Amino acid sequence: MEKIIKMAFFKSITFYIINFTFFGLILIACGKKEALVSETTPSNAALVQLSNEQMELAGIELGKPEKRMISSYIECTGRIEVPPYSLYSVSAPTSGFIQSAKWLPGDFVKKGTLLTSIKHPDLVKLQREFLEVESQLAFLQNDLKRKETLAAADAASQKTLEQAKADWSLQQARYKGLKAELELLGIATKTLENTGEIQSAISFYAPVNGYITKVNINNGKLVSPNDLLFEIVDNSHVHLELQVFAKDVGQLKEGQRIECQMPGSDRVYKAEVHLVGKMIEPETKTTMIHGHFDKEPIDLIAGTYVQARIYTTAKEVLAVPTSAIITEGNESFIFIKKVNGFEKTAVITGASDGDFIEIEELQLGDNEQLALRGAYYINGSVSGDE
């Protein structure tokens, strides 16, 4: 019995020794693992190391922020337009049949270029009537002079003289009316009186140098005074008509700088605010801003759609090129060149004019610079390492 008790005691002692040794080994292993993690986990974010060749290949440029005038801007859209005095309509002053139709929309014509001509029997009739009235007017004028002489000598009655005056006045009124009508049609009445030659057609000429925008004729078409034959635009002076929302109108004033471009084009045209609209359109909640280009003429035609920025308030700030800023969510970052590489640093940004952006509360050491160009390449290197 005593032997059995001793054996049980030794088994218990052995069990506790083995378990204690096992748990001790586990604790030692965990301690080593924690020590290993502590040694390999850096306290700061890793620096991005790039060779000079990599920096040159990526187009990375180093520098410091600089003081610049940054203007806030309002983005808007609009069209290229011409003033009303640069748009010309050519209409037929009388009915007639079109004799020629060779022009197309987009054709450029010089002032005085023949556009078309029309014929109609009424044109001939009107000129014939004018010549008849002109001939009778001369006869009635001579007759009036004779009767004035006779009346003065009591050889003619006063009634006869008054009738002669009435006939002459009536014919003179018809003469003046027909003359004005023919001149509106473009017929030279002086030449008609001198030569007696009746024109069978009247011609229409370009009133200005410009581009034809509308053509509403064809050969043989009967046109009337209500018909528009041609529309010509003189684009030597074009301007901007921009739509700005009512909430932004208070920031606008004459003389402010405008930059605009066509969608899909990199070319920027510069202009300035000339007039600010005084009425808000109830449907669009916008007003019209009239802008004049700095240089004219420009190679944009009336009706061209443009996107524009109107620059408002300006202030001097510490700024960097927009290419220096990396945006991730609501945060902005730059890369500062340290001795051993580039350090990604969060910054607070402010106003931007599209090319430069304001940065606030950035402190750089005397020998430190930041990446003004190529920040996206450096950021890609950071992502690749992760």
CSV table of C-alpha atoms in Angstrom, one decimal:
chain,number,residue,atom,x,y,z
A,1,MET,CA,0.0,0.0,0.0
A,2,GLU,CA,2.8,2.4,0.9
A,3,LYS,CA,4.5,1.5,-2.4
A,4,ILE,CA,1.3,2.4,-4.3
A,5,ILE,CA,1.1,5.8,-2.6
A,6,LYS,CA,4.7,6.7,-3.4
A,7,MET,CA,4.2,5.8,-7.1
A,8,ALA,CA,1.1,8.1,-7.3
A,9,PHE,CA,3.0,10.9,-5.7
A,10,PHE,CA,6.0,10.7,-8.1
A,11,LYS,CA,3.5,10.6,-11.1
A,12,SER,CA,1.9,13.9,-9.9
A,13,ILE,CA,5.2,15.6,-9.4
A,14,THR,CA,6.3,14.6,-12.9
A,15,PHE,CA,3.0,15.8,-14.5
A,16,TYR,CA,3.4,19.3,-12.9
A,17,ILE,CA,7.1,19.5,-13.9
A,18,ILE,CA,6.3,18.7,-17.5
A,19,ASN,CA,3.3,21.1,-17.7
A,20,PHE,CA,5.4,23.9,-16.1
A,21,THR,CA,8.2,23.3,-18.6
A,22,PHE,CA,5.8,23.4,-21.6
A,23,PHE,CA,4.1,26.6,-20.5
A,24,GLY,CA,7.5,28.2,-19.9
A,25,LEU,CA,8.6,27.4,-23.4
A,26,ILE,CA,5.4,28.9,-24.8
A,27,LEU,CA,6.0,32.1,-22.8
A,28,ILE,CA,9.6,32.3,-24.0
A,29,ALA,CA,8.5,31.8,-27.6
A,30,CYS,CA,5.9,34.6,-27.3
A,31,GLY,CA,8.4,36.9,-25.7
A,32,LYS,CA,10.8,36.3,-28.6
A,33,LYS,CA,8.0,36.9,-31.1
A,34,GLU,CA,7.0,40.2,-29.5
A,35,ALA,CA,10.6,41.2,-29.4
A,36,LEU,CA,10.9,40.4,-33.1
A,37,VAL,CA,7.8,42.4,-34.0
A,38,SER,CA,9.1,45.3,-31.9
A,39,GLU,CA,12.4,45.2,-33.8
A,40,THR,CA,10.9,45.1,-37.3
A,41,THR,CA,8.0,47.6,-37.0
A,42,PRO,CA,9.2,51.1,-37.8
A,43,SER,CA,8.1,54.0,-35.7
A,44,ASN,CA,7.7,56.3,-38.7
A,45,ALA,CA,6.4,55.9,-42.3
A,46,ALA,CA,9.1,54.6,-44.7
A,47,LEU,CA,10.9,57.0,-47.0
A,48,VAL,CA,10.7,56.4,-50.8
A,49,GLN,CA,14.2,56.1,-52.1
A,50,LEU,CA,14.8,56.9,-55.8
A,51,SER,CA,18.0,57.1,-57.7
A,52,ASN,CA,18.9,60.2,-59.8
A,53,GLU,CA,18.2,58.2,-62.9
A,54,GLN,CA,14.7,57.3,-61.7
A,55,MET,CA,14.0,60.9,-60.8
A,56,GLU,CA,15.2,62.1,-64.2
A,57,LEU,CA,13.2,59.4,-66.0
A,58,ALA,CA,10.0,60.3,-64.1
A,59,GLY,CA,10.5,64.0,-64.7
A,60,ILE,CA,10.6,64.8,-61.0
A,61,GLU,CA,11.4,68.5,-60.3
A,62,LEU,CA,12.4,69.7,-56.8
A,63,GLY,CA,11.8,73.1,-55.4
A,64,LYS,CA,10.2,75.2,-52.7
A,65,PRO,CA,6.7,76.8,-52.5
A,66,GLU,CA,6.6,80.4,-53.8
A,67,LYS,CA,4.6,83.5,-53.2
A,68,ARG,CA,2.0,83.9,-55.9
A,69,MET,CA,-1.2,85.9,-56.6
A,70,ILE,CA,-3.9,83.2,-56.6
A,71,SER,CA,-7.4,84.2,-57.9
A,72,SER,CA,-10.6,82.4,-57.1
A,73,TYR,CA,-12.7,81.7,-60.1
A,74,ILE,CA,-16.3,80.9,-61.2
A,75,GLU,CA,-16.8,78.1,-63.7
A,76,CYS,CA,-19.4,78.7,-66.4
A,77,THR,CA,-20.4,77.9,-69.9
A,78,GLY,CA,-21.5,80.0,-72.9
A,79,ARG,CA,-21.2,80.7,-76.6
A,80,ILE,CA,-19.2,82.8,-79.0
A,81,GLU,CA,-21.6,85.4,-80.4
A,82,VAL,CA,-21.5,88.5,-82.6
A,83,PRO,CA,-23.1,91.9,-81.9
A,84,PRO,CA,-26.3,92.6,-83.7
A,85,TYR,CA,-24.6,95.1,-86.0
A,86,SER,CA,-22.3,92.3,-87.3
A,87,LEU,CA,-25.1,90.2,-88.5
A,88,TYR,CA,-26.6,91.0,-91.9
A,89,SER,CA,-29.8,89.7,-93.5
A,90,VAL,CA,-30.4,90.0,-97.3
A,91,SER,CA,-34.0,89.9,-98.3
A,92,ALA,CA,-35.9,90.5,-101.5
A,93,PRO,CA,-37.6,93.9,-101.5
A,94,THR,CA,-40.1,92.7,-104.1
A,95,SER,CA,-41.3,89.4,-105.6
A,96,GLY,CA,-39.2,87.7,-108.3
A,97,PHE,CA,-37.7,84.5,-109.6
A,98,ILE,CA,-34.2,83.6,-108.5
A,99,GLN,CA,-31.8,83.6,-111.5
A,100,SER,CA,-28.7,82.0,-109.8
A,101,ALA,CA,-27.8,80.1,-106.7
A,102,LYS,CA,-24.1,79.3,-106.3
A,103,TRP,CA,-23.3,80.2,-102.7
A,104,LEU,CA,-23.2,77.8,-99.8
A,105,PRO,CA,-23.3,78.3,-96.0
A,106,GLY,CA,-19.7,78.8,-94.9
A,107,ASP,CA,-18.6,80.6,-98.0
A,108,PHE,CA,-16.6,83.8,-97.4
A,109,VAL,CA,-17.7,86.8,-99.5
A,110,LYS,CA,-16.3,90.3,-99.9
A,111,LYS,CA,-18.4,93.4,-99.7
A,112,GLY,CA,-20.0,94.1,-103.1
A,113,THR,CA,-19.9,90.5,-104.3
A,114,LEU,CA,-22.9,89.5,-106.4
A,115,LEU,CA,-25.0,87.1,-104.4
A,116,THR,CA,-28.0,86.5,-106.8
A,117,SER,CA,-30.5,88.4,-109.0
A,118,ILE,CA,-34.3,88.1,-109.5
A,119,LYS,CA,-36.6,88.8,-112.4
A,120,HIS,CA,-40.3,89.6,-112.5
A,121,PRO,CA,-42.8,91.3,-114.9
A,122,ASP,CA,-43.8,93.7,-112.2
A,123,LEU,CA,-40.2,95.2,-112.2
A,124,VAL,CA,-40.6,96.1,-115.9
A,125,LYS,CA,-44.1,97.5,-115.3
A,126,LEU,CA,-42.9,99.7,-112.5
A,127,GLN,CA,-40.1,101.2,-114.5
A,128,ARG,CA,-42.3,101.8,-117.5
A,129,GLU,CA,-44.8,103.6,-115.3
A,130,PHE,CA,-42.0,105.7,-113.8
A,131,LEU,CA,-40.9,106.8,-117.3
A,132,GLU,CA,-44.5,107.7,-118.3
A,133,VAL,CA,-45.0,109.7,-115.2
A,134,GLU,CA,-41.7,111.5,-115.6
A,135,SER,CA,-42.7,112.4,-119.2
A,136,GLN,CA,-46.1,113.7,-118.2
A,137,LEU,CA,-44.6,115.7,-115.3
A,138,ALA,CA,-42.5,117.7,-117.7
A,139,PHE,CA,-45.5,118.4,-119.9
A,140,LEU,CA,-47.7,119.5,-116.9
A,141,GLN,CA,-44.9,121.7,-115.6
A,142,ASN,CA,-44.7,123.6,-118.9
A,143,ASP,CA,-48.5,123.8,-119.1
A,144,LEU,CA,-48.6,125.3,-115.6
A,145,LYS,CA,-46.1,128.0,-116.6
A,146,ARG,CA,-48.2,128.9,-119.7
A,147,LYS,CA,-51.4,129.2,-117.7
A,148,GLU,CA,-49.7,131.3,-115.0
A,149,THR,CA,-48.6,133.7,-117.7
A,150,LEU,CA,-52.1,133.8,-119.2
A,151,ALA,CA,-53.7,134.3,-115.8
A,152,ALA,CA,-51.4,137.2,-115.1
A,153,ALA,CA,-52.6,138.8,-118.4
A,154,ASP,CA,-56.3,138.0,-117.6
A,155,ALA,CA,-56.3,135.7,-120.6
A,156,ALA,CA,-57.1,132.6,-118.5
A,157,SER,CA,-59.4,132.0,-115.6
A,158,GLN,CA,-58.3,131.4,-112.0
A,159,LYS,CA,-60.0,128.0,-112.0
A,160,THR,CA,-58.0,126.8,-115.0
A,161,LEU,CA,-54.8,127.9,-113.3
A,162,GLU,CA,-55.7,126.0,-110.1
A,163,GLN,CA,-56.6,122.9,-112.1
A,164,ALA,CA,-53.2,123.0,-113.8
A,165,LYS,CA,-51.5,123.3,-110.4
A,166,ALA,CA,-53.4,120.3,-109.0
A,167,ASP,CA,-52.6,118.2,-112.0
A,168,TRP,CA,-48.9,119.0,-111.7
A,169,SER,CA,-48.8,118.4,-107.9
A,170,LEU,CA,-50.5,115.0,-108.3
A,171,GLN,CA,-48.1,113.9,-111.0
A,172,GLN,CA,-45.2,115.1,-109.1
A,173,ALA,CA,-46.3,113.1,-106.0
A,174,ARG,CA,-46.6,109.9,-108.3
A,175,TYR,CA,-43.1,110.6,-109.7
A,176,LYS,CA,-41.5,110.9,-106.3
A,177,GLY,CA,-43.2,107.8,-105.0
A,178,LEU,CA,-42.2,105.7,-108.0
A,179,LYS,CA,-38.7,107.0,-107.8
A,180,ALA,CA,-38.3,106.1,-104.1
A,181,GLU,CA,-39.8,102.7,-104.8
A,182,LEU,CA,-37.4,102.0,-107.6
A,183,GLU,CA,-34.4,103.1,-105.6
A,184,LEU,CA,-35.4,100.8,-102.7
A,185,LEU,CA,-35.2,98.0,-105.3
A,186,GLY,CA,-31.7,99.1,-106.3
A,187,ILE,CA,-32.6,100.6,-109.6
A,188,ALA,CA,-30.7,103.8,-110.5
A,189,THR,CA,-33.5,106.2,-111.5
A,190,LYS,CA,-31.2,108.8,-112.8
A,191,THR,CA,-29.7,106.3,-115.3
A,192,LEU,CA,-33.2,105.2,-116.1
A,193,GLU,CA,-34.3,108.8,-116.9
A,194,ASN,CA,-31.2,109.5,-119.0
A,195,THR,CA,-31.1,106.3,-121.0
A,196,GLY,CA,-34.7,105.1,-120.9
A,197,GLU,CA,-33.4,101.5,-120.7
A,198,ILE,CA,-35.5,99.3,-118.5
A,199,GLN,CA,-33.9,96.6,-116.3
A,200,SER,CA,-35.4,93.1,-116.4
A,201,ALA,CA,-33.7,92.0,-113.2
A,202,ILE,CA,-32.4,93.4,-110.0
A,203,SER,CA,-29.2,92.1,-108.3
A,204,PHE,CA,-28.3,91.6,-104.6
A,205,TYR,CA,-24.7,92.2,-103.4
A,206,ALA,CA,-22.9,91.4,-100.2
A,207,PRO,CA,-23.3,94.3,-97.8
A,208,VAL,CA,-20.1,93.4,-95.8
A,209,ASN,CA,-17.0,91.2,-95.7
A,210,GLY,CA,-18.1,88.0,-93.9
A,211,TYR,CA,-19.2,84.4,-94.0
A,212,ILE,CA,-22.6,83.3,-95.3
A,213,THR,CA,-24.4,81.5,-92.6
A,214,LYS,CA,-27.8,80.9,-94.2
A,215,VAL,CA,-28.9,80.3,-97.8
A,216,ASN,CA,-32.6,80.1,-98.5
A,217,ILE,CA,-32.8,80.1,-102.3
A,218,ASN,CA,-32.6,77.8,-105.3
A,219,ASN,CA,-32.7,78.4,-109.1
A,220,GLY,CA,-36.1,79.5,-110.3
A,221,LYS,CA,-37.6,79.9,-106.8
A,222,LEU,CA,-40.3,82.6,-106.5
A,223,VAL,CA,-39.4,84.8,-103.5
A,224,SER,CA,-41.4,87.5,-101.8
A,225,PRO,CA,-40.5,90.5,-99.6
A,226,ASN,CA,-41.1,88.4,-96.5
A,227,ASP,CA,-38.4,85.8,-97.5
A,228,LEU,CA,-34.8,85.8,-96.1
A,229,LEU,CA,-32.4,85.1,-99.0
A,230,PHE,CA,-29.0,85.2,-97.2
A,231,GLU,CA,-27.6,85.8,-93.8
A,232,ILE,CA,-24.0,87.0,-93.5
A,233,VAL,CA,-21.9,87.4,-90.4
A,234,ASP,CA,-19.0,89.7,-90.0
A,235,ASN,CA,-16.8,87.9,-87.4
A,236,SER,CA,-14.1,90.6,-87.2
A,237,HIS,CA,-15.6,91.3,-83.8
A,238,VAL,CA,-16.9,88.4,-81.7
A,239,HIS,CA,-17.6,88.3,-78.0
A,240,LEU,CA,-18.5,85.9,-75.2
A,241,GLU,CA,-21.9,85.4,-73.8
A,242,LEU,CA,-21.6,83.4,-70.6
A,243,GLN,CA,-24.3,82.1,-68.3
A,244,VAL,CA,-23.5,82.6,-64.6
A,245,PHE,CA,-25.7,81.3,-61.8
A,246,ALA,CA,-27.5,84.0,-59.7
A,247,LYS,CA,-25.6,83.0,-56.5
A,248,ASP,CA,-22.3,84.0,-58.1
A,249,VAL,CA,-23.3,87.3,-59.7
A,250,GLY,CA,-22.4,89.3,-56.7
A,251,GLN,CA,-18.7,88.4,-57.1
A,252,LEU,CA,-18.5,89.7,-60.7
A,253,LYS,CA,-17.6,93.1,-62.0
A,254,GLU,CA,-16.3,94.7,-65.2
A,255,GLY,CA,-12.7,94.2,-66.0
A,256,GLN,CA,-12.3,90.7,-64.4
A,257,ARG,CA,-10.2,88.2,-66.3
A,258,ILE,CA,-11.8,85.4,-68.3
A,259,GLU,CA,-10.2,82.3,-69.8
A,260,CYS,CA,-12.2,80.0,-72.1
A,261,GLN,CA,-11.7,77.1,-74.3
A,262,MET,CA,-13.7,74.7,-76.5
A,263,PRO,CA,-14.4,71.2,-75.0
A,264,GLY,CA,-11.6,68.8,-76.0
A,265,SER,CA,-9.2,71.6,-76.9
A,266,ASP,CA,-6.1,72.7,-74.9
A,267,ARG,CA,-6.0,76.2,-76.5
A,268,VAL,CA,-7.0,78.9,-74.0
A,269,TYR,CA,-8.5,82.3,-75.2
A,270,LYS,CA,-8.2,85.2,-72.9
A,271,ALA,CA,-10.9,87.9,-72.4
A,272,GLU,CA,-12.4,90.2,-69.8
A,273,VAL,CA,-15.8,91.0,-68.4
A,274,HIS,CA,-17.3,93.9,-70.3
A,275,LEU,CA,-20.9,93.9,-69.0
A,276,VAL,CA,-22.7,92.1,-66.2
A,277,GLY,CA,-26.3,91.2,-66.8
A,278,LYS,CA,-28.9,93.0,-64.7
A,279,MET,CA,-31.7,90.4,-65.0
A,280,ILE,CA,-32.0,86.8,-63.8
A,281,GLU,CA,-33.7,84.3,-66.1
A,282,PRO,CA,-36.4,82.7,-63.9
A,283,GLU,CA,-36.1,79.3,-65.7
A,284,THR,CA,-32.3,78.8,-65.6
A,285,LYS,CA,-31.6,81.0,-62.5
A,286,THR,CA,-28.7,82.6,-64.5
A,287,THR,CA,-27.7,85.9,-65.9
A,288,MET,CA,-25.7,86.7,-69.0
A,289,ILE,CA,-22.1,88.0,-68.8
A,290,HIS,CA,-20.7,89.8,-71.9
A,291,GLY,CA,-17.0,89.4,-72.4
A,292,HIS,CA,-14.5,91.0,-74.9
A,293,PHE,CA,-11.5,89.1,-76.1
A,294,ASP,CA,-8.0,90.5,-75.6
A,295,LYS,CA,-6.9,90.0,-79.2
A,296,GLU,CA,-9.1,90.1,-82.3
A,297,PRO,CA,-10.0,88.6,-84.7
A,298,ILE,CA,-10.0,85.0,-83.3
A,299,ASP,CA,-10.5,81.8,-85.2
A,300,LEU,CA,-13.8,80.9,-83.5
A,301,ILE,CA,-17.0,81.3,-85.3
A,302,ALA,CA,-20.3,82.5,-83.9
A,303,GLY,CA,-22.3,79.8,-82.1
A,304,THR,CA,-19.3,77.9,-80.8
A,305,TYR,CA,-19.9,76.4,-77.3
A,306,VAL,CA,-17.1,77.2,-74.8
A,307,GLN,CA,-16.3,76.4,-71.2
A,308,ALA,CA,-14.9,79.4,-69.2
A,309,ARG,CA,-13.5,80.6,-65.9
A,310,ILE,CA,-14.1,84.1,-64.6
A,311,TYR,CA,-11.4,85.0,-62.1
A,312,THR,CA,-12.7,87.0,-59.1
A,313,THR,CA,-10.7,87.9,-55.9
A,314,ALA,CA,-6.9,87.7,-55.9
A,315,LYS,CA,-4.5,87.3,-52.9
A,316,GLU,CA,-0.8,86.6,-52.4
A,317,VAL,CA,-0.3,83.1,-50.9
A,318,LEU,CA,2.3,80.4,-50.6
A,319,ALA,CA,1.6,78.1,-53.5
A,320,VAL,CA,2.9,75.1,-55.4
A,321,PRO,CA,2.0,73.7,-58.8
A,322,THR,CA,-1.1,71.5,-58.7
A,323,SER,CA,1.2,68.6,-59.9
A,324,ALA,CA,2.8,68.7,-56.5
A,325,ILE,CA,-0.4,67.7,-54.7
A,326,ILE,CA,-1.6,64.1,-54.3
A,327,THR,CA,-5.3,63.8,-53.2
A,328,GLU,CA,-6.6,60.8,-51.4
A,329,GLY,CA,-10.2,61.1,-50.3
A,330,ASN,CA,-10.5,64.3,-48.4
A,331,GLU,CA,-6.8,64.6,-47.7
A,332,SER,CA,-4.0,66.2,-49.7
A,333,PHE,CA,-0.3,65.2,-49.6
A,334,ILE,CA,3.1,66.4,-50.8
A,335,PHE,CA,6.5,64.6,-50.9
A,336,ILE,CA,9.3,66.3,-49.1
A,337,LYS,CA,12.9,65.4,-50.1
A,338,LYS,CA,14.8,64.2,-47.1
A,339,VAL,CA,18.4,63.0,-47.0
A,340,ASN,CA,17.4,59.3,-47.4
A,341,GLY,CA,14.4,59.7,-49.7
A,342,PHE,CA,10.9,61.3,-50.1
A,343,GLU,CA,8.6,61.6,-47.1
A,344,LYS,CA,4.8,61.7,-47.7
A,345,THR,CA,3.4,64.7,-45.8
A,346,ALA,CA,-0.2,65.8,-45.3
A,347,VAL,CA,-0.9,69.5,-46.1
A,348,ILE,CA,-3.9,71.8,-46.0
A,349,THR,CA,-4.7,73.4,-49.4
A,350,GLY,CA,-6.6,76.6,-50.2
A,351,ALA,CA,-7.5,78.6,-53.3
A,352,SER,CA,-6.4,77.4,-56.7
A,353,ASP,CA,-6.3,79.0,-60.1
A,354,GLY,CA,-6.0,75.7,-62.0
A,355,ASP,CA,-2.2,75.8,-62.3
A,356,PHE,CA,-1.1,76.6,-58.8
A,357,ILE,CA,-2.7,75.8,-55.4
A,358,GLU,CA,-2.3,77.4,-52.0
A,359,ILE,CA,-0.8,75.4,-49.2
A,360,GLU,CA,-1.1,76.4,-45.6
A,361,GLU,CA,1.2,76.0,-42.6
A,362,LEU,CA,4.0,74.2,-44.3
A,363,GLN,CA,7.4,74.4,-42.7
A,364,LEU,CA,10.5,73.3,-44.6
A,365,GLY,CA,14.1,73.1,-43.4
A,366,ASP,CA,16.7,75.2,-45.1
A,367,ASN,CA,18.0,72.2,-47.1
A,368,GLU,CA,14.6,70.5,-47.7
A,369,GLN,CA,12.7,70.7,-51.0
A,370,LEU,CA,9.5,69.1,-52.2
A,371,ALA,CA,8.6,67.4,-55.5
A,372,LEU,CA,6.9,70.0,-57.6
A,373,ARG,CA,6.6,67.6,-60.6
A,374,GLY,CA,6.3,63.8,-60.6
A,375,ALA,CA,4.5,63.4,-57.3
A,376,TYR,CA,2.2,60.8,-58.8
A,377,TYR,CA,5.2,58.7,-59.7
A,378,ILE,CA,6.5,58.8,-56.2
A,379,ASN,CA,3.1,58.0,-54.8
A,380,GLY,CA,2.9,55.0,-57.1
A,381,SER,CA,6.2,53.8,-55.7
A,382,VAL,CA,4.8,54.0,-52.2
A,383,SER,CA,1.7,51.9,-53.3
A,384,GLY,CA,4.0,49.4,-55.0
A,385,ASP,CA,6.0,48.9,-51.8
A,386,GLU,CA,2.9,48.3,-49.8
